[in-house]
Amino acid sequence: MKRFFLIVLIAAIASTSWACASKDQKNTETAASHTSKKTTTTKPKVTPSKTTFANDTVKDIEAASADIESALQLADSNQLSAAITSLQQTTKTHPKAFIAHYDLGLLYERKPDMAMARSAYESALGAEPNFYPALLALVRIDIRNGDTGKAIQTANQWIARHEDIFNYNYAKIEALIADTQYESAISQCRALLKTDEANARLRYYLASAEFEKKRYRLADFIVGESLEIAPNDAEALFLRARIYDALSTEEVSLIPKIASTLDDVIALNPNFIEALWMRANIYYNASNYAKAEELYRHILQLDPNHVGAHINLANTLKTVDKGPEAEKLLIRAKELAPQNALVDFAFGTLYLNFEIIQLPMKDMDRLKLAKQHFETAESLWTSSEDKALAKGYIRTTSDAIETLQAMLDAEALFGSSSDESDSSSDDNTESSSGSLRVD
């Protein structure tokens, strides 16, 4: 969680009004659809307004601020368990300190323990119903789990409880977009904009829905309007980076604009996982492996179960001959996603390049493992293009096995370099003459 989030909140409470910033992470995975049966005919007209807090809430927030800051520092120092324990005590001592409940939820997500994170976010809403980022966090847990139907249901339940809280609509719209109900999301955004024409967040969601419908130019125009109103909205800036990415071609590359926009996002929110992911990939593709490694490691600090970061960090470490650590990362990725073909493909390339990447095993054993993993990747992939890629590597590996075996047979037959072969096995190669470079 960004440190300034707490500071801004305390300052705002001092004047008894508050406008909330957005949550650290955004997720737009989709799953089965869900149609809401809630009607709006009897729903009272609501308008966005500044929030005033009860005196006990203000007192708890002010009293808890130092403890919250201390807990966040522990989390930043990789002392996650201690940070969680600290915030648990803070929420017991200051139950109305809703930001403490919310931060506790963020730390549980980092653990990850989604059940406890959900409980913490619900406690934040119980302490202060107007704190809508907690509802967004609840909805995003459902979306991340692939249950967009539950996400819509969660939003509807809280809207039904507090129909006067305008900002709860954001959670509903976000769930609709994740559920691919783009037209419904667009209609709801337009209806709500009639109530609040200068609402930057509604424009952001409207642009998001248009983006998902692949109307990129329109999405860019709308998100531009949003950023004119709220130039420091990290999520809107990230959407602009995604739009640039969609519009970028080999003829007209927008990679510099994408990179600079992502840098702006990360400056505003250093823990924005999706922005970190995109930026790390750009660094990797530009062969800036040091920066790529830095960002992939940061992602894994925030989300230890991020499969893609495990794979890409392993691929990055291959380039600097950190084979053993790369192998450990891929083993963990395989545990997290046993049916992910990219994990097996990454294993294959790790084992194949035995002259470049050192591992404590013989070259022939590595080549055989490489072939097995390429075959597994080929069986898991469904697209013809991916299958063709895997088959090409299978052929390359088979040729390498055949060539290396011929070299070893020749050495055995003529007895050449036997002493050298024995000594070189300790250095992870069969022999100097039996070493085969595979590009």
Coordinates of C-alpha atoms in Angstrom, one line a residue:
M1 CA 0.0 0.0 0.0
K2 CA 1.3 3.4 -0.8
R3 CA 2.5 5.4 2.2
F4 CA 0.9 8.6 1.1
F5 CA -2.5 6.9 1.2
L6 CA -2.5 7.0 5.0
I7 CA -1.0 10.5 5.2
V8 CA -3.7 11.9 2.8
L9 CA -6.4 10.1 4.7
I10 CA -5.3 11.5 8.1
A11 CA -5.1 15.0 6.6
A12 CA -8.6 14.7 5.1
I13 CA -10.1 13.5 8.3
A14 CA -8.8 16.6 10.0
S15 CA -11.2 18.6 7.8
T16 CA -14.0 15.9 8.2
S17 CA -14.1 15.2 4.4
W18 CA -12.4 12.7 2.2
A19 CA -12.1 11.6 -1.4
C20 CA -10.7 8.1 -1.8
A21 CA -7.8 7.0 -3.9
S22 CA -8.0 3.7 -5.8
K23 CA -6.8 0.3 -4.6
D24 CA -3.3 -0.8 -5.4
Q25 CA -4.2 -3.7 -7.8
K26 CA -6.5 -4.1 -10.7
N27 CA -7.6 -7.4 -12.2
T28 CA -9.8 -8.0 -15.2
E29 CA -10.0 -11.8 -15.5
T30 CA -13.3 -13.2 -16.7
A31 CA -15.3 -16.3 -16.1
A32 CA -18.9 -17.5 -16.1
S33 CA -21.6 -14.8 -16.6
H34 CA -24.1 -13.8 -14.0
T35 CA -27.2 -11.7 -14.6
S36 CA -28.4 -9.5 -11.7
K37 CA -32.1 -9.7 -10.9
K38 CA -32.0 -6.6 -8.8
T39 CA -34.3 -3.9 -10.1
T40 CA -33.7 -0.2 -10.0
T41 CA -37.3 1.2 -10.2
T42 CA -37.5 1.8 -6.5
K43 CA -33.9 2.9 -6.0
P44 CA -33.7 6.4 -4.5
K45 CA -31.7 9.0 -6.5
V46 CA -28.2 9.3 -5.1
T47 CA -25.5 11.7 -5.8
P48 CA -21.8 11.6 -5.0
S49 CA -20.9 13.6 -1.9
K50 CA -18.0 14.2 0.4
T51 CA -18.0 11.9 3.5
T52 CA -18.1 13.0 7.1
F53 CA -17.0 10.7 9.8
A54 CA -18.3 10.1 13.3
N55 CA -16.1 11.4 16.1
D56 CA -15.2 7.9 17.3
T57 CA -14.0 7.0 13.8
V58 CA -11.9 10.1 13.6
K59 CA -10.4 9.4 17.0
D60 CA -9.6 5.8 16.2
I61 CA -8.0 6.7 12.9
E62 CA -5.8 9.4 14.5
A63 CA -4.9 7.1 17.4
A64 CA -4.0 4.2 15.1
S65 CA -2.0 6.1 12.5
A66 CA 1.4 5.5 14.0
D67 CA 0.7 1.8 14.5
I68 CA -0.5 1.5 10.9
E69 CA 2.6 3.3 9.6
S70 CA 4.8 1.0 11.7
A71 CA 3.1 -2.1 10.3
L72 CA 3.5 -0.9 6.7
Q73 CA 7.2 -0.4 7.3
L74 CA 7.5 -4.0 8.6
A75 CA 5.7 -5.2 5.4
D76 CA 8.1 -3.2 3.3
S77 CA 11.0 -4.8 5.1
N78 CA 9.7 -8.3 4.1
Q79 CA 8.4 -8.9 7.7
L80 CA 4.9 -9.8 6.5
S81 CA 3.9 -12.0 9.4
A82 CA 5.0 -9.4 12.0
A83 CA 3.1 -6.7 10.0
I84 CA -0.1 -8.7 10.0
T85 CA 0.2 -9.4 13.7
S86 CA 0.7 -5.7 14.4
L87 CA -2.3 -4.7 12.3
Q88 CA -4.5 -7.4 13.9
Q89 CA -3.7 -5.8 17.3
T90 CA -4.4 -2.3 15.9
T91 CA -7.8 -3.3 14.6
K92 CA -8.7 -4.8 18.1
T93 CA -7.5 -1.7 19.9
H94 CA -9.1 0.7 17.4
P95 CA -12.0 -1.1 15.7
K96 CA -13.3 2.0 14.0
A97 CA -9.9 2.6 12.2
F98 CA -11.2 1.3 8.9
I99 CA -7.9 2.0 7.1
A100 CA -6.2 -0.5 9.5
H101 CA -8.7 -3.2 8.5
Y102 CA -8.2 -2.4 4.8
D103 CA -4.4 -2.5 5.1
L104 CA -4.7 -5.8 6.9
G105 CA -6.7 -7.1 3.9
L106 CA -3.9 -6.0 1.5
L107 CA -1.3 -7.8 3.6
Y108 CA -3.4 -10.9 3.7
E109 CA -3.6 -10.8 -0.1
R110 CA 0.2 -10.6 -0.2
K111 CA 0.5 -13.7 2.0
P112 CA -1.8 -14.9 0.2
D113 CA -4.8 -15.7 2.4
M114 CA -7.9 -14.6 0.5
A115 CA -10.4 -15.8 3.1
M116 CA -8.8 -13.6 5.8
A117 CA -8.4 -10.7 3.3
R118 CA -12.1 -10.9 2.5
S119 CA -12.9 -10.8 6.2
A120 CA -10.6 -7.8 6.7
Y121 CA -12.2 -5.8 3.9
E122 CA -15.7 -6.7 5.2
S123 CA -14.6 -5.3 8.6
A124 CA -13.4 -2.1 7.0
L125 CA -16.8 -1.7 5.4
G126 CA -18.4 -2.5 8.8
A127 CA -16.3 0.2 10.4
E128 CA -17.0 2.7 7.7
P129 CA -19.5 1.8 4.9
N130 CA -18.5 4.9 2.9
F131 CA -15.0 3.5 2.4
Y132 CA -15.7 2.0 -1.0
P133 CA -12.2 0.8 -1.9
A134 CA -12.9 -2.0 0.5
L135 CA -15.9 -3.1 -1.6
L136 CA -13.7 -2.8 -4.7
A137 CA -11.2 -5.1 -3.0
L138 CA -13.9 -7.7 -2.2
V139 CA -15.1 -7.6 -5.8
R140 CA -11.6 -8.0 -7.2
I141 CA -10.9 -11.1 -5.0
D142 CA -13.9 -12.7 -6.7
I143 CA -12.7 -11.6 -10.2
R144 CA -9.2 -12.8 -9.5
N145 CA -10.7 -16.2 -8.5
G146 CA -12.5 -16.3 -11.9
D147 CA -16.0 -16.0 -10.3
T148 CA -17.3 -12.8 -11.9
G149 CA -20.9 -13.9 -11.1
K150 CA -20.0 -13.8 -7.4
A151 CA -18.3 -10.4 -7.9
I152 CA -21.6 -9.0 -9.3
Q153 CA -23.5 -10.6 -6.5
T154 CA -21.1 -9.1 -3.9
A155 CA -21.5 -5.6 -5.4
N156 CA -25.3 -6.0 -5.5
Q157 CA -25.5 -7.1 -1.9
W158 CA -23.6 -4.0 -0.6
I159 CA -25.5 -1.7 -2.9
A160 CA -28.8 -3.1 -1.5
R161 CA -27.6 -2.4 2.0
H162 CA -26.4 1.1 1.3
E163 CA -28.3 2.5 -1.7
D164 CA -27.3 6.0 -0.8
I165 CA -23.6 5.4 -1.3
F166 CA -23.0 6.4 -4.9
N167 CA -19.5 5.1 -5.2
Y168 CA -20.6 1.5 -4.6
N169 CA -21.7 1.6 -8.3
Y170 CA -18.0 1.5 -9.3
A171 CA -17.7 -2.0 -7.9
K172 CA -20.8 -3.1 -9.8
I173 CA -19.5 -1.6 -13.1
E174 CA -16.1 -3.2 -12.6
A175 CA -17.7 -6.6 -12.0
L176 CA -19.9 -6.2 -15.2
I177 CA -16.8 -5.4 -17.3
A178 CA -15.0 -8.5 -15.8
D179 CA -18.0 -10.5 -16.7
T180 CA -17.9 -9.2 -20.3
Q181 CA -21.2 -7.4 -19.9
Y182 CA -19.8 -4.4 -21.7
E183 CA -23.0 -2.9 -23.0
S184 CA -24.5 -3.1 -19.5
A185 CA -21.5 -1.4 -18.0
I186 CA -21.6 1.3 -20.7
S187 CA -25.3 2.0 -20.1
Q188 CA -24.8 2.2 -16.4
C189 CA -21.8 4.6 -16.7
R190 CA -23.8 6.9 -19.0
A191 CA -26.8 6.9 -16.7
L192 CA -24.7 7.8 -13.7
L193 CA -22.7 10.4 -15.6
K194 CA -26.0 12.3 -16.0
T195 CA -26.0 12.6 -12.2
D196 CA -22.4 13.6 -12.0
E197 CA -21.0 14.9 -15.3
A198 CA -17.5 15.6 -14.0
N199 CA -16.9 12.1 -12.5
A200 CA -13.5 10.9 -13.7
R201 CA -13.9 7.4 -12.3
L202 CA -17.1 6.8 -14.4
R203 CA -15.3 8.0 -17.5
Y204 CA -12.5 5.6 -16.6
Y205 CA -14.9 2.7 -16.5
L206 CA -16.6 3.8 -19.7
A207 CA -13.2 3.8 -21.4
S208 CA -12.4 0.4 -20.0
A209 CA -15.6 -1.1 -21.4
E210 CA -14.9 0.5 -24.8
F211 CA -11.4 -0.8 -24.7
E212 CA -12.7 -4.4 -24.1
K213 CA -14.9 -4.0 -27.1
K214 CA -11.7 -3.1 -29.1
R215 CA -12.9 0.4 -29.8
Y216 CA -9.4 1.7 -28.9
R217 CA -9.6 5.2 -30.4
L218 CA -12.8 5.9 -28.6
A219 CA -11.4 4.5 -25.4
D220 CA -8.4 6.7 -25.7
F221 CA -10.5 9.8 -26.1
I222 CA -12.7 8.9 -23.1
V223 CA -9.7 8.1 -20.8
G224 CA -8.2 11.3 -21.9
E225 CA -11.2 13.1 -20.5
S226 CA -10.9 11.2 -17.3
L227 CA -7.2 12.2 -16.9
E228 CA -8.0 15.8 -17.6
I229 CA -10.2 15.7 -14.4
A230 CA -8.0 13.4 -12.4
P231 CA -4.4 13.4 -13.9
N232 CA -3.0 11.3 -11.1
D233 CA -5.4 8.4 -11.4
A234 CA -3.0 5.4 -11.7
E235 CA -5.6 3.1 -13.1
A236 CA -6.6 5.5 -15.8
L237 CA -3.0 6.0 -16.8
F238 CA -2.5 2.2 -16.9
L239 CA -5.5 1.9 -19.2
R240 CA -3.9 4.5 -21.5
A241 CA -0.8 2.3 -21.5
R242 CA -2.9 -0.7 -22.5
I243 CA -4.5 1.4 -25.3
Y244 CA -1.1 2.4 -26.6
D245 CA -0.1 -1.3 -26.5
A246 CA -3.2 -2.3 -28.5
L247 CA -2.5 0.5 -31.1
S248 CA 1.2 -0.2 -31.4
T249 CA 2.4 -1.9 -34.6
E250 CA 5.7 -2.9 -36.2
E251 CA 5.3 0.0 -38.5
V252 CA 4.3 2.5 -35.9
S253 CA 5.8 1.4 -32.5
L254 CA 4.3 3.1 -29.4
I255 CA 6.7 1.3 -27.0
P256 CA 8.4 4.5 -25.9
K257 CA 5.0 6.0 -25.0
I258 CA 3.9 2.8 -23.3
A259 CA 7.1 2.7 -21.3
S260 CA 6.9 6.3 -20.2
T261 CA 3.2 6.0 -19.3
L262 CA 3.9 2.9 -17.2
D263 CA 6.7 4.8 -15.5
D264 CA 4.2 7.4 -14.5
V265 CA 1.8 4.7 -13.2
I266 CA 4.5 3.1 -11.1
A267 CA 5.7 6.5 -9.7
L268 CA 2.1 7.0 -8.5
N269 CA 1.7 3.5 -7.2
P270 CA 4.9 1.4 -6.8
N271 CA 2.8 -1.7 -6.0
F272 CA 0.6 -1.7 -9.2
I273 CA 1.3 -5.3 -10.2
E274 CA -0.1 -5.2 -13.7
A275 CA 1.9 -2.0 -14.5
L276 CA 5.0 -3.6 -13.0
W277 CA 4.4 -6.7 -15.2
M278 CA 4.1 -4.8 -18.4
R279 CA 7.1 -2.6 -17.6
A280 CA 9.3 -5.6 -16.7
N281 CA 8.4 -7.3 -20.0
I282 CA 9.4 -4.2 -21.9
Y283 CA 12.7 -4.1 -20.1
Y284 CA 13.2 -7.8 -20.8
N285 CA 12.5 -7.4 -24.5
A286 CA 15.0 -4.5 -24.6
S287 CA 17.6 -6.8 -23.0
N288 CA 17.7 -4.6 -19.8
Y289 CA 17.8 -7.7 -17.7
A290 CA 18.8 -5.9 -14.5
K291 CA 15.7 -3.7 -14.4
A292 CA 13.5 -6.6 -15.6
E293 CA 14.8 -8.8 -12.7
E294 CA 14.2 -6.0 -10.2
L295 CA 10.6 -5.6 -11.2
Y296 CA 9.8 -9.3 -11.4
R297 CA 11.2 -9.8 -7.9
H298 CA 9.1 -6.9 -6.7
I299 CA 6.0 -8.5 -8.2
L300 CA 6.8 -11.8 -6.4
Q301 CA 7.2 -9.9 -3.2
L302 CA 3.6 -8.5 -3.7
D303 CA 2.1 -11.7 -5.0
P304 CA 4.2 -14.8 -4.2
N305 CA 1.8 -16.9 -6.4
H306 CA 2.2 -14.9 -9.6
V307 CA 3.0 -17.7 -12.1
G308 CA 4.1 -15.3 -14.9
A309 CA 6.6 -13.6 -12.7
H310 CA 8.1 -16.9 -11.7
I311 CA 8.5 -17.9 -15.4
N312 CA 9.8 -14.5 -16.6
L313 CA 12.2 -14.1 -13.7
A314 CA 13.6 -17.6 -14.4
N315 CA 14.0 -16.6 -18.1
T316 CA 15.7 -13.4 -17.0
L317 CA 18.1 -15.3 -14.7
K318 CA 19.0 -17.6 -17.6
T319 CA 20.6 -14.7 -19.4
V320 CA 23.0 -14.1 -16.5
D321 CA 23.9 -17.7 -15.8
K322 CA 21.8 -18.1 -12.6
G323 CA 20.6 -21.6 -13.6
P324 CA 20.0 -23.1 -10.2
E325 CA 17.8 -20.2 -9.0
A326 CA 15.9 -20.2 -12.4
E327 CA 15.3 -23.9 -12.0
K328 CA 13.9 -23.4 -8.4
L329 CA 11.5 -20.7 -9.7
L330 CA 10.2 -23.0 -12.5
I331 CA 9.7 -25.8 -10.0
R332 CA 7.6 -23.5 -7.9
A333 CA 5.7 -22.3 -11.1
K334 CA 5.0 -25.9 -12.0
E335 CA 3.5 -26.4 -8.5
L336 CA 1.3 -23.4 -8.9
A337 CA 0.2 -24.1 -12.5
P338 CA 0.9 -27.7 -13.5
Q339 CA -1.1 -27.3 -16.8
N340 CA 0.6 -24.2 -17.9
A341 CA 2.6 -25.0 -21.1
L342 CA 4.8 -21.9 -20.7
V343 CA 6.3 -23.4 -17.5
D344 CA 7.3 -26.6 -19.4
F345 CA 8.6 -24.6 -22.4
A346 CA 10.7 -22.5 -20.0
F347 CA 12.1 -25.7 -18.4
G348 CA 12.9 -27.0 -21.9
T349 CA 14.9 -23.9 -22.8
L350 CA 16.7 -23.9 -19.4
Y351 CA 17.9 -27.5 -19.9
L352 CA 18.6 -27.2 -23.6
N353 CA 21.2 -24.4 -23.3
F354 CA 23.7 -26.4 -21.3
E355 CA 26.8 -24.7 -22.6
I356 CA 25.5 -21.2 -21.6
I357 CA 23.5 -22.0 -18.4
Q358 CA 25.3 -24.1 -15.7
L359 CA 23.4 -26.7 -13.7
P360 CA 24.6 -29.6 -11.5
M361 CA 23.7 -32.4 -14.0
K362 CA 25.2 -34.0 -17.0
D363 CA 24.6 -32.6 -20.5
M364 CA 22.8 -35.7 -21.8
D365 CA 20.5 -35.8 -18.8
R366 CA 19.6 -32.1 -19.4
L367 CA 18.9 -32.7 -23.1
K368 CA 16.6 -35.6 -22.3
L369 CA 14.7 -33.5 -19.7
A370 CA 14.5 -30.7 -22.2
K371 CA 12.9 -32.9 -24.7
Q372 CA 10.4 -34.2 -22.2
H373 CA 9.3 -30.7 -21.2
F374 CA 9.0 -29.6 -24.8
E375 CA 6.8 -32.6 -25.5
T376 CA 4.7 -31.7 -22.5
A377 CA 4.4 -28.1 -23.6
E378 CA 3.3 -29.3 -27.1
S379 CA 0.6 -31.6 -25.6
L380 CA -0.7 -28.7 -23.4
W381 CA -0.8 -26.0 -26.0
T382 CA -3.9 -25.8 -28.2
S383 CA -3.0 -23.3 -30.9
S384 CA -1.3 -24.7 -34.0
E385 CA 1.3 -21.9 -33.9
D386 CA 2.3 -22.8 -30.3
K387 CA 2.4 -26.5 -31.1
A388 CA 4.6 -25.8 -34.2
L389 CA 7.0 -23.9 -31.9
A390 CA 7.3 -26.8 -29.5
K391 CA 7.7 -29.3 -32.3
G392 CA 10.6 -27.3 -33.7
Y393 CA 12.3 -27.4 -30.3
I394 CA 11.7 -31.1 -30.0
R395 CA 13.4 -31.6 -33.3
T396 CA 16.3 -29.4 -32.3
T397 CA 16.7 -31.2 -29.0
S398 CA 16.5 -34.6 -30.6
D399 CA 19.3 -33.6 -33.0
A400 CA 21.4 -32.4 -30.1
I401 CA 20.9 -35.7 -28.3
E402 CA 21.9 -37.6 -31.4
T403 CA 25.0 -35.5 -32.0
L404 CA 26.1 -35.6 -28.3
Q405 CA 25.5 -39.4 -28.2
A406 CA 27.7 -39.8 -31.3
M407 CA 30.5 -37.8 -29.6
L408 CA 30.2 -39.8 -26.4
D409 CA 30.2 -43.1 -28.4
A410 CA 33.3 -42.0 -30.3
E411 CA 35.1 -41.1 -27.1
A412 CA 34.2 -44.5 -25.6
L413 CA 35.3 -46.3 -28.7
F414 CA 38.6 -44.6 -29.1
G415 CA 39.2 -43.9 -25.4
S416 CA 40.0 -40.3 -26.0
S417 CA 39.8 -37.6 -23.3
S418 CA 38.6 -40.1 -20.7
D419 CA 40.4 -38.4 -17.9
E420 CA 39.3 -35.0 -19.1
S421 CA 35.7 -36.3 -19.3
D422 CA 35.8 -37.5 -15.8
S423 CA 37.1 -34.3 -14.4
S424 CA 34.8 -32.1 -16.5
S425 CA 31.7 -33.9 -15.2
D426 CA 32.3 -32.0 -12.0
D427 CA 31.9 -28.8 -14.0
N428 CA 28.5 -29.9 -15.4
T429 CA 29.8 -30.9 -18.9
E430 CA 30.4 -34.4 -20.4
S431 CA 33.8 -33.3 -21.9
S432 CA 35.3 -30.5 -23.8
S433 CA 34.9 -32.4 -27.1
G434 CA 31.5 -33.6 -26.2
S435 CA 30.1 -30.2 -25.4
L436 CA 27.5 -29.0 -27.9
R437 CA 26.3 -25.4 -28.3
V438 CA 22.6 -25.1 -29.0
D439 CA 21.3 -21.6 -30.0

